[in-house]
PDB file of C-alpha atoms in Angstrom:
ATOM      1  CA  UNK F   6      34.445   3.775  17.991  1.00  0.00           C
ATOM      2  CA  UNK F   7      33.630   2.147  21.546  1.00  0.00           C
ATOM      3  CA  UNK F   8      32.558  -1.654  21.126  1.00  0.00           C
ATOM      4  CA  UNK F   9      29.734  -0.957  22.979  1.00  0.00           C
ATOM      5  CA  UNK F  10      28.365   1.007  19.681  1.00  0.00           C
ATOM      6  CA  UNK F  11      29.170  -1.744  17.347  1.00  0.00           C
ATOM      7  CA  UNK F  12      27.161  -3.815  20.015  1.00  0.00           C
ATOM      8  CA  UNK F  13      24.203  -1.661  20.369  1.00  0.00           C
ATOM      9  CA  UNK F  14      24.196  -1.005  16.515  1.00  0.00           C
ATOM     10  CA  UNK F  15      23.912  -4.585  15.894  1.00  0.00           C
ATOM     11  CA  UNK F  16      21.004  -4.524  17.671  1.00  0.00           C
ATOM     12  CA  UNK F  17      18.663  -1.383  16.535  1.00  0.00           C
ATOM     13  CA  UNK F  18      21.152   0.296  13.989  1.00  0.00           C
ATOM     14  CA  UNK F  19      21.780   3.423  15.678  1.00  0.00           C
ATOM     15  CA  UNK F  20      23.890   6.367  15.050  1.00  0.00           C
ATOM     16  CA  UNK F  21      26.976   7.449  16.413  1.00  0.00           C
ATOM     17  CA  UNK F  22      24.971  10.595  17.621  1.00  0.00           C
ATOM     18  CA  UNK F  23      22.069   8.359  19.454  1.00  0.00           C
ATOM     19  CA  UNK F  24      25.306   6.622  21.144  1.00  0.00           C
ATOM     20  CA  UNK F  25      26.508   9.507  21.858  1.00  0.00           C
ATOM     21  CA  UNK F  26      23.375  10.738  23.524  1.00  0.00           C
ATOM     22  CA  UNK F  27      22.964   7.689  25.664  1.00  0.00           C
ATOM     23  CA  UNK F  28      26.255   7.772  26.571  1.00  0.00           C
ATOM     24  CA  UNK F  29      25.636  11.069  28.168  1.00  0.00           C
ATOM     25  CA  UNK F  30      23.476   9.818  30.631  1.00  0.00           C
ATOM     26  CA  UNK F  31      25.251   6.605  31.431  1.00  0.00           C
ATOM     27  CA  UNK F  32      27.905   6.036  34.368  1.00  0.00           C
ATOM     28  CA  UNK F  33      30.392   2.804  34.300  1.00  0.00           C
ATOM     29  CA  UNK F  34      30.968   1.251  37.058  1.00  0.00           C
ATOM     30  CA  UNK F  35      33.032  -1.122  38.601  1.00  0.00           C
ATOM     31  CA  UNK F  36      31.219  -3.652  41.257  1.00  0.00           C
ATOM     32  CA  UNK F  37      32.334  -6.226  44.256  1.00  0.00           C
ATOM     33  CA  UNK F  38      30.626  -9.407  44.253  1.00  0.00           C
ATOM     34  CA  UNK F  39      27.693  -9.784  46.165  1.00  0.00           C
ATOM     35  CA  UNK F  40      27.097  -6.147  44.865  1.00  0.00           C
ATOM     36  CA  UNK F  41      23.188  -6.156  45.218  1.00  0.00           C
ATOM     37  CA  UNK F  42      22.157  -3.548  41.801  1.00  0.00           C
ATOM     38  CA  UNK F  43      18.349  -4.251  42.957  1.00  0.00           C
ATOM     39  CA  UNK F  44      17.050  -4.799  46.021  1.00  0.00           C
ATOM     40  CA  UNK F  45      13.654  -6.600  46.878  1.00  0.00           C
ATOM     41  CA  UNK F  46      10.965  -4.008  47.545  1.00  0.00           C
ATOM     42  CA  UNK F  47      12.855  -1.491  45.607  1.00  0.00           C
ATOM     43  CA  UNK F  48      11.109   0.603  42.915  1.00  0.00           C
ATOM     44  CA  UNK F  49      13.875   0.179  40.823  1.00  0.00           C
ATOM     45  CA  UNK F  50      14.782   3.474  38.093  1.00  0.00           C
ATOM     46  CA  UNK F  51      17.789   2.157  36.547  1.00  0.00           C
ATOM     47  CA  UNK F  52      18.740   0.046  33.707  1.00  0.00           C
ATOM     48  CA  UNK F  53      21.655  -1.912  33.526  1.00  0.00           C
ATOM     49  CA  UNK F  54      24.248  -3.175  30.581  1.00  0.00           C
ATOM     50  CA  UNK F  55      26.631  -5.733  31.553  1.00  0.00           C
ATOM     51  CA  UNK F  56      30.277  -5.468  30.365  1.00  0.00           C
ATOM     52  CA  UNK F  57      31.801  -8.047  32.460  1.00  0.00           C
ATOM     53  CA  UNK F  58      31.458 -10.665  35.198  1.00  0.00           C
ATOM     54  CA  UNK F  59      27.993 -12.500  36.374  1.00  0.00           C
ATOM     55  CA  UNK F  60      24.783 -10.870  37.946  1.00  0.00           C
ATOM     56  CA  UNK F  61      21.980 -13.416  39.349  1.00  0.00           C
ATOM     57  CA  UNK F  62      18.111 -12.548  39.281  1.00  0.00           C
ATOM     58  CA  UNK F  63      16.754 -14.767  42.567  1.00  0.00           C
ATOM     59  CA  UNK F  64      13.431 -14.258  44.682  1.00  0.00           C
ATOM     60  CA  UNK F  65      13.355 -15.191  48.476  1.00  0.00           C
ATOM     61  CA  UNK F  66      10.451 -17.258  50.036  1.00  0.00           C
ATOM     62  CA  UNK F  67       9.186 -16.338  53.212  1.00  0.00           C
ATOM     63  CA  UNK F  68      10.713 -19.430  54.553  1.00  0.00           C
ATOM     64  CA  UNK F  69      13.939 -17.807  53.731  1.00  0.00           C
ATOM     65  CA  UNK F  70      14.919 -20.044  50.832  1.00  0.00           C
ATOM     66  CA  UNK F  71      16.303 -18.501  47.167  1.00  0.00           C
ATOM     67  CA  UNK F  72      15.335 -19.465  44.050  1.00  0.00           C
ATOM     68  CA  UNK F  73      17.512 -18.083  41.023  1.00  0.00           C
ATOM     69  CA  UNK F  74      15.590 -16.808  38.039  1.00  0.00           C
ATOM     70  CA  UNK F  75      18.540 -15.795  36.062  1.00  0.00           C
ATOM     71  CA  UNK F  76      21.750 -15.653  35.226  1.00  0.00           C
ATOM     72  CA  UNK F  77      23.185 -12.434  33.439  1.00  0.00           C
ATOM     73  CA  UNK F  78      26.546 -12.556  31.759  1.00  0.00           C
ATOM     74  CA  UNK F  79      28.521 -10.403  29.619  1.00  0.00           C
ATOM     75  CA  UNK F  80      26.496  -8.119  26.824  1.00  0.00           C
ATOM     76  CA  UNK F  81      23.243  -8.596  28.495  1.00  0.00           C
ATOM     77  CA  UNK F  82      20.987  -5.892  29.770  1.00  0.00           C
ATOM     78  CA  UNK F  83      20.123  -6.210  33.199  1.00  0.00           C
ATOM     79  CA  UNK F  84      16.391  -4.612  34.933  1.00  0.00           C
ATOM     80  CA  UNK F  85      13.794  -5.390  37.033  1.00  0.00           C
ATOM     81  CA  UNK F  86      11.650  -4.934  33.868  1.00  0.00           C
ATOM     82  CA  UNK F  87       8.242  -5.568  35.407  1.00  0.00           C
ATOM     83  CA  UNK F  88       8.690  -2.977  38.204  1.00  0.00           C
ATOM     84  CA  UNK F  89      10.267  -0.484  35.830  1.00  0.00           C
ATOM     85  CA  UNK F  90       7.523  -0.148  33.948  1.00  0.00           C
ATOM     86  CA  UNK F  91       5.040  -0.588  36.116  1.00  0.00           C
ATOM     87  CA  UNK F  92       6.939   1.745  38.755  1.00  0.00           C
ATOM     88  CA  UNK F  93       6.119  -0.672  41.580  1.00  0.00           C
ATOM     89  CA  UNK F  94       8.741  -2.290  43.969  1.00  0.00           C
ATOM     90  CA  UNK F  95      10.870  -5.452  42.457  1.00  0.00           C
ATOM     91  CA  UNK F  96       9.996  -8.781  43.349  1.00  0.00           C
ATOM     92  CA  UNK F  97      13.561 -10.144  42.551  1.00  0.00           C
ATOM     93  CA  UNK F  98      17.032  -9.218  44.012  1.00  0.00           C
ATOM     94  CA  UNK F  99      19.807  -8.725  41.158  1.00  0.00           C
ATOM     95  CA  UNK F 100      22.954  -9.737  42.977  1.00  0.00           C
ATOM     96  CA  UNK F 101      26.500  -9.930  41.500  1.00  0.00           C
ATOM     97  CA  UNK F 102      28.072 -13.330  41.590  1.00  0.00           C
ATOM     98  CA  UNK F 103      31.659 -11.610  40.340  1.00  0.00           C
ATOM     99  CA  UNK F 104      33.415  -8.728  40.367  1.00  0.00           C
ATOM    100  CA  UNK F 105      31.354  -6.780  37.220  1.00  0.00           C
ATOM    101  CA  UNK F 106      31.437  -4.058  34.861  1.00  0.00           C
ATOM    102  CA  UNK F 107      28.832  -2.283  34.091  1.00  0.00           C
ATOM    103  CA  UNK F 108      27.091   0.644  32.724  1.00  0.00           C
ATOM    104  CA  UNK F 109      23.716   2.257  34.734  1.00  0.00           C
ATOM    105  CA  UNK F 110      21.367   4.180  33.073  1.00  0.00           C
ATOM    106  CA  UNK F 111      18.410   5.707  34.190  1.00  0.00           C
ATOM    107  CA  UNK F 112      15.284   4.320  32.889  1.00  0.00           C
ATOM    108  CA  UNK F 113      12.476   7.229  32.825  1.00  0.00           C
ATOM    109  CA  UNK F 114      15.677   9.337  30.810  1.00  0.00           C
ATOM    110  CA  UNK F 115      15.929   6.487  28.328  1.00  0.00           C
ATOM    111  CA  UNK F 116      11.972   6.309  27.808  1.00  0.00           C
ATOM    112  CA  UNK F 117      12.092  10.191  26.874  1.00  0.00           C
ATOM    113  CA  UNK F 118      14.387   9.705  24.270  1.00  0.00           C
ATOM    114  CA  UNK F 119      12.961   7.009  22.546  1.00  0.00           C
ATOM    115  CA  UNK F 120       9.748   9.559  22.011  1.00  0.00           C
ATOM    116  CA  UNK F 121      12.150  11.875  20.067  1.00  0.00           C
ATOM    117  CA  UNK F 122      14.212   9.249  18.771  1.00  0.00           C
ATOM    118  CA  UNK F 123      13.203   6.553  16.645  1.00  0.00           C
ATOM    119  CA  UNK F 124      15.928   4.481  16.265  1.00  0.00           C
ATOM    120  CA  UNK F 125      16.737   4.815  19.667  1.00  0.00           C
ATOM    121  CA  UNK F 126      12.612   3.393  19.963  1.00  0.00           C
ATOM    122  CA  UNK F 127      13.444   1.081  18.154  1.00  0.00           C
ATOM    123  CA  UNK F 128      16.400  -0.653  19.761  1.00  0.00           C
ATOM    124  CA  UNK F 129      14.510  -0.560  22.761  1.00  0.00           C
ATOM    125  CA  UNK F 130      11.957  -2.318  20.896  1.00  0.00           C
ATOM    126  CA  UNK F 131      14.258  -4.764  19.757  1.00  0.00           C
ATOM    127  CA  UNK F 132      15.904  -5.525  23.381  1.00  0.00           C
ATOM    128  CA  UNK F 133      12.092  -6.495  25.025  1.00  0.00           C
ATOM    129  CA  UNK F 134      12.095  -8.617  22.474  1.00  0.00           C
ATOM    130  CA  UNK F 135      15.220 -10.366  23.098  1.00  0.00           C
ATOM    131  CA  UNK F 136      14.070 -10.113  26.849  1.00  0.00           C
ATOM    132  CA  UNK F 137      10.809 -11.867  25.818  1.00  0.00           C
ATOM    133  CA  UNK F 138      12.327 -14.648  23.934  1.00  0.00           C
ATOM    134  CA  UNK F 139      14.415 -15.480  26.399  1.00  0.00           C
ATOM    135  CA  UNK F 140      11.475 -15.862  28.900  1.00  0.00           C
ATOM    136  CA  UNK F 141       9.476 -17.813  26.808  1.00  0.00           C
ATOM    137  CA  UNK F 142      13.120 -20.454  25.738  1.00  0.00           C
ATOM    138  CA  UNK F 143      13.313 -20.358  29.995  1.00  0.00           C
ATOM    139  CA  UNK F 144       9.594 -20.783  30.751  1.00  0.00           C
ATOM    140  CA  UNK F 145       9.574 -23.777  27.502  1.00  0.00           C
ATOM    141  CA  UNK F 146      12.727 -25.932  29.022  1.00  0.00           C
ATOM    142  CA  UNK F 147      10.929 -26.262  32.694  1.00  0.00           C
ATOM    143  CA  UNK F 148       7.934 -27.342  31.413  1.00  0.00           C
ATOM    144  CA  UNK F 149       9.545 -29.980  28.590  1.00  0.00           C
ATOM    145  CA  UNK F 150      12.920 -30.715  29.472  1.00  0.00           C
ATOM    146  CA  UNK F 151      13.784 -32.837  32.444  1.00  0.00           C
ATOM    147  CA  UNK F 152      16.172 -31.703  34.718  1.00  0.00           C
ATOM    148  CA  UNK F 153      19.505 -33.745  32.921  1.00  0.00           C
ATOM    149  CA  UNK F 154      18.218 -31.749  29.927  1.00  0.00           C
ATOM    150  CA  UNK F 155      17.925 -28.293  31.635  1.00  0.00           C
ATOM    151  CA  UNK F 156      21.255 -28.935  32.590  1.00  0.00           C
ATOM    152  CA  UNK F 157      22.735 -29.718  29.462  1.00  0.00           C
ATOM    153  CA  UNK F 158      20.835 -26.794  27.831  1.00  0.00           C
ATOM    154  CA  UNK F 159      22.608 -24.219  30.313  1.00  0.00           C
ATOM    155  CA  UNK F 160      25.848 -25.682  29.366  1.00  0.00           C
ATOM    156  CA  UNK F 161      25.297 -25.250  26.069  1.00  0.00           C
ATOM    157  CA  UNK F 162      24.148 -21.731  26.457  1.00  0.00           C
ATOM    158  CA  UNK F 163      26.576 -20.995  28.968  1.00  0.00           C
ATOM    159  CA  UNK F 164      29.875 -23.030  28.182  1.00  0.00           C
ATOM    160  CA  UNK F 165      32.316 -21.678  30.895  1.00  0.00           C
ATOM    161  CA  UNK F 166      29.325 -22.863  33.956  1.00  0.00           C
ATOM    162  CA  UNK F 167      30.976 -24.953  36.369  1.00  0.00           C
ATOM    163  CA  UNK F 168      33.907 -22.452  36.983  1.00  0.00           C
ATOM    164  CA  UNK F 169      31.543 -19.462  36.968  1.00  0.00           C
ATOM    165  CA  UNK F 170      28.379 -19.851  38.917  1.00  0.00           C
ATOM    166  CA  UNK F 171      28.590 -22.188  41.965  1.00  0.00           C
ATOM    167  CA  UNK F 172      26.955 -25.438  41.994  1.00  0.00           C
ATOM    168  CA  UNK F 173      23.846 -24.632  44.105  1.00  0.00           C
ATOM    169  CA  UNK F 174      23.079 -21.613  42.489  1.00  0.00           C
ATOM    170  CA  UNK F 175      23.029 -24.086  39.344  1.00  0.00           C
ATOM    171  CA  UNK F 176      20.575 -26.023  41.484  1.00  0.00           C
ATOM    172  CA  UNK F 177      18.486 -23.429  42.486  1.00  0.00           C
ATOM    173  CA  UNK F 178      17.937 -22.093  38.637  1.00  0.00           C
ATOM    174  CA  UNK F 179      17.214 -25.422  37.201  1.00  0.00           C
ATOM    175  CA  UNK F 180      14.897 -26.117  39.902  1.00  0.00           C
ATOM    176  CA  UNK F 181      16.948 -29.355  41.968  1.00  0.00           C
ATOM    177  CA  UNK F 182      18.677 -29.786  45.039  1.00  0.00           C
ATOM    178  CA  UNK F 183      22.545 -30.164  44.678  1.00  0.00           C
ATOM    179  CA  UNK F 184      22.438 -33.136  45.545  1.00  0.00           C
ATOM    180  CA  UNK F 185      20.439 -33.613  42.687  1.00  0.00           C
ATOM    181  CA  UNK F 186      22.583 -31.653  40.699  1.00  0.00           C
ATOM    182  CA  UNK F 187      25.611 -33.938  41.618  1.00  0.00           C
ATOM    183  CA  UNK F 188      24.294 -37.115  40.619  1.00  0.00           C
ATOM    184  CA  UNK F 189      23.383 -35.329  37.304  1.00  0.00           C
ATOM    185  CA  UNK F 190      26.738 -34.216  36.596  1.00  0.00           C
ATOM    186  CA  UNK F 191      28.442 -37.902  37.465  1.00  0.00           C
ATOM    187  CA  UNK F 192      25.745 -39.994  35.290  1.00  0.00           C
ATOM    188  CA  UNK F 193      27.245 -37.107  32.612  1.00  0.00           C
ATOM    189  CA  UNK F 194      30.750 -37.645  33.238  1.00  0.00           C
ATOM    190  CA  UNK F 195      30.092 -41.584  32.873  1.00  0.00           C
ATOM    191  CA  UNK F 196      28.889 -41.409  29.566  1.00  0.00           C
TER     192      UNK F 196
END
């Protein structure tokens, strides 16, 4: 069986059938990076499930300067989940920082299955929660760790970093300059 299906059935125990079903209505693809699967201002329809490589979540200011939300790496569903549901236009760009795998899916499809299938329901269930814990670990470390310790937290959770995501989109997502950044990493080296 794919390992996709052990992947998803790990999640919300779901048939081969249900797999099956979704796989029906999902296309692989491969991407360049800088790939942009969202756009700002897009009403976005698709949902996304990462397979390989890195996809960044960032919002621009008026002023022209990025801030990264997120980082998205392998086995992680990827959406614009606010303007999904609500059907309005994304406030964040999802951007590929590598070459990536992945498979699309449309949305509004997935959402009719899940009222005929209930472990299908379920998983999706099971996903916002992931997606919702997540938020609330990312919204909990900028408000009580310092910016050494936001640092050290992403490169816990993400072990490969430095040779993966460049150093100023590091910046940008724990909310320093790179210069900042720098001077973080050498008072970590010295240690």
């Amino acid at each position: 069986m794919h390992p996709n299906f052990h992947f998803l059935n790990k999640l919300g125990n779901i048939s081969e059938e249900t797999f099956l079903e979704i796989a029906n209505i999902t296309e692989f693809k491969r991407l360049k990076a800088g790939t942009q699967l969202i756009k700002h201002g897009e009403v976005p329809t698709k949902l996304y499930f990462l397979v390989g490589g890195v996809v960044r979540c960032y919002v621009t200011t008026e002023k022209g300067k990025e801030f990264n939300k997120s980082f998205y790496l392998q086995n992680h569903f990827v959406a614009s989940l606010t303007a999904l549901v609500t059907n309005k236009p994304s406030k964040f760009v999802f951007e590929t920082l590598t070459d990536c795998k992945i498979y699309e899916v449309d949305y509004h499809k997935i959402k009719d299955m899940c009222k005929t299938n209930l472990a299908l329901s379920n998983l999706n269930a099971t996903i916002l929660e992931y997606v919702y814990i997540n938020y609330e670990k990312r919204l909990l470390n900028l408000i009580t760790l310092d910016a050494t310790e936001r640092y050290l937290a992403l490169r816990k959770e993400i072990p490969d970093l430095e040779t993966i995501i460049p150093q100023y989109h590091i910046a940008s997502y724990l909310g320093i300059t790179p210069v900042q950044l720098s001077r973080i990493r050498k008072k970590i080296e010295a240690r």
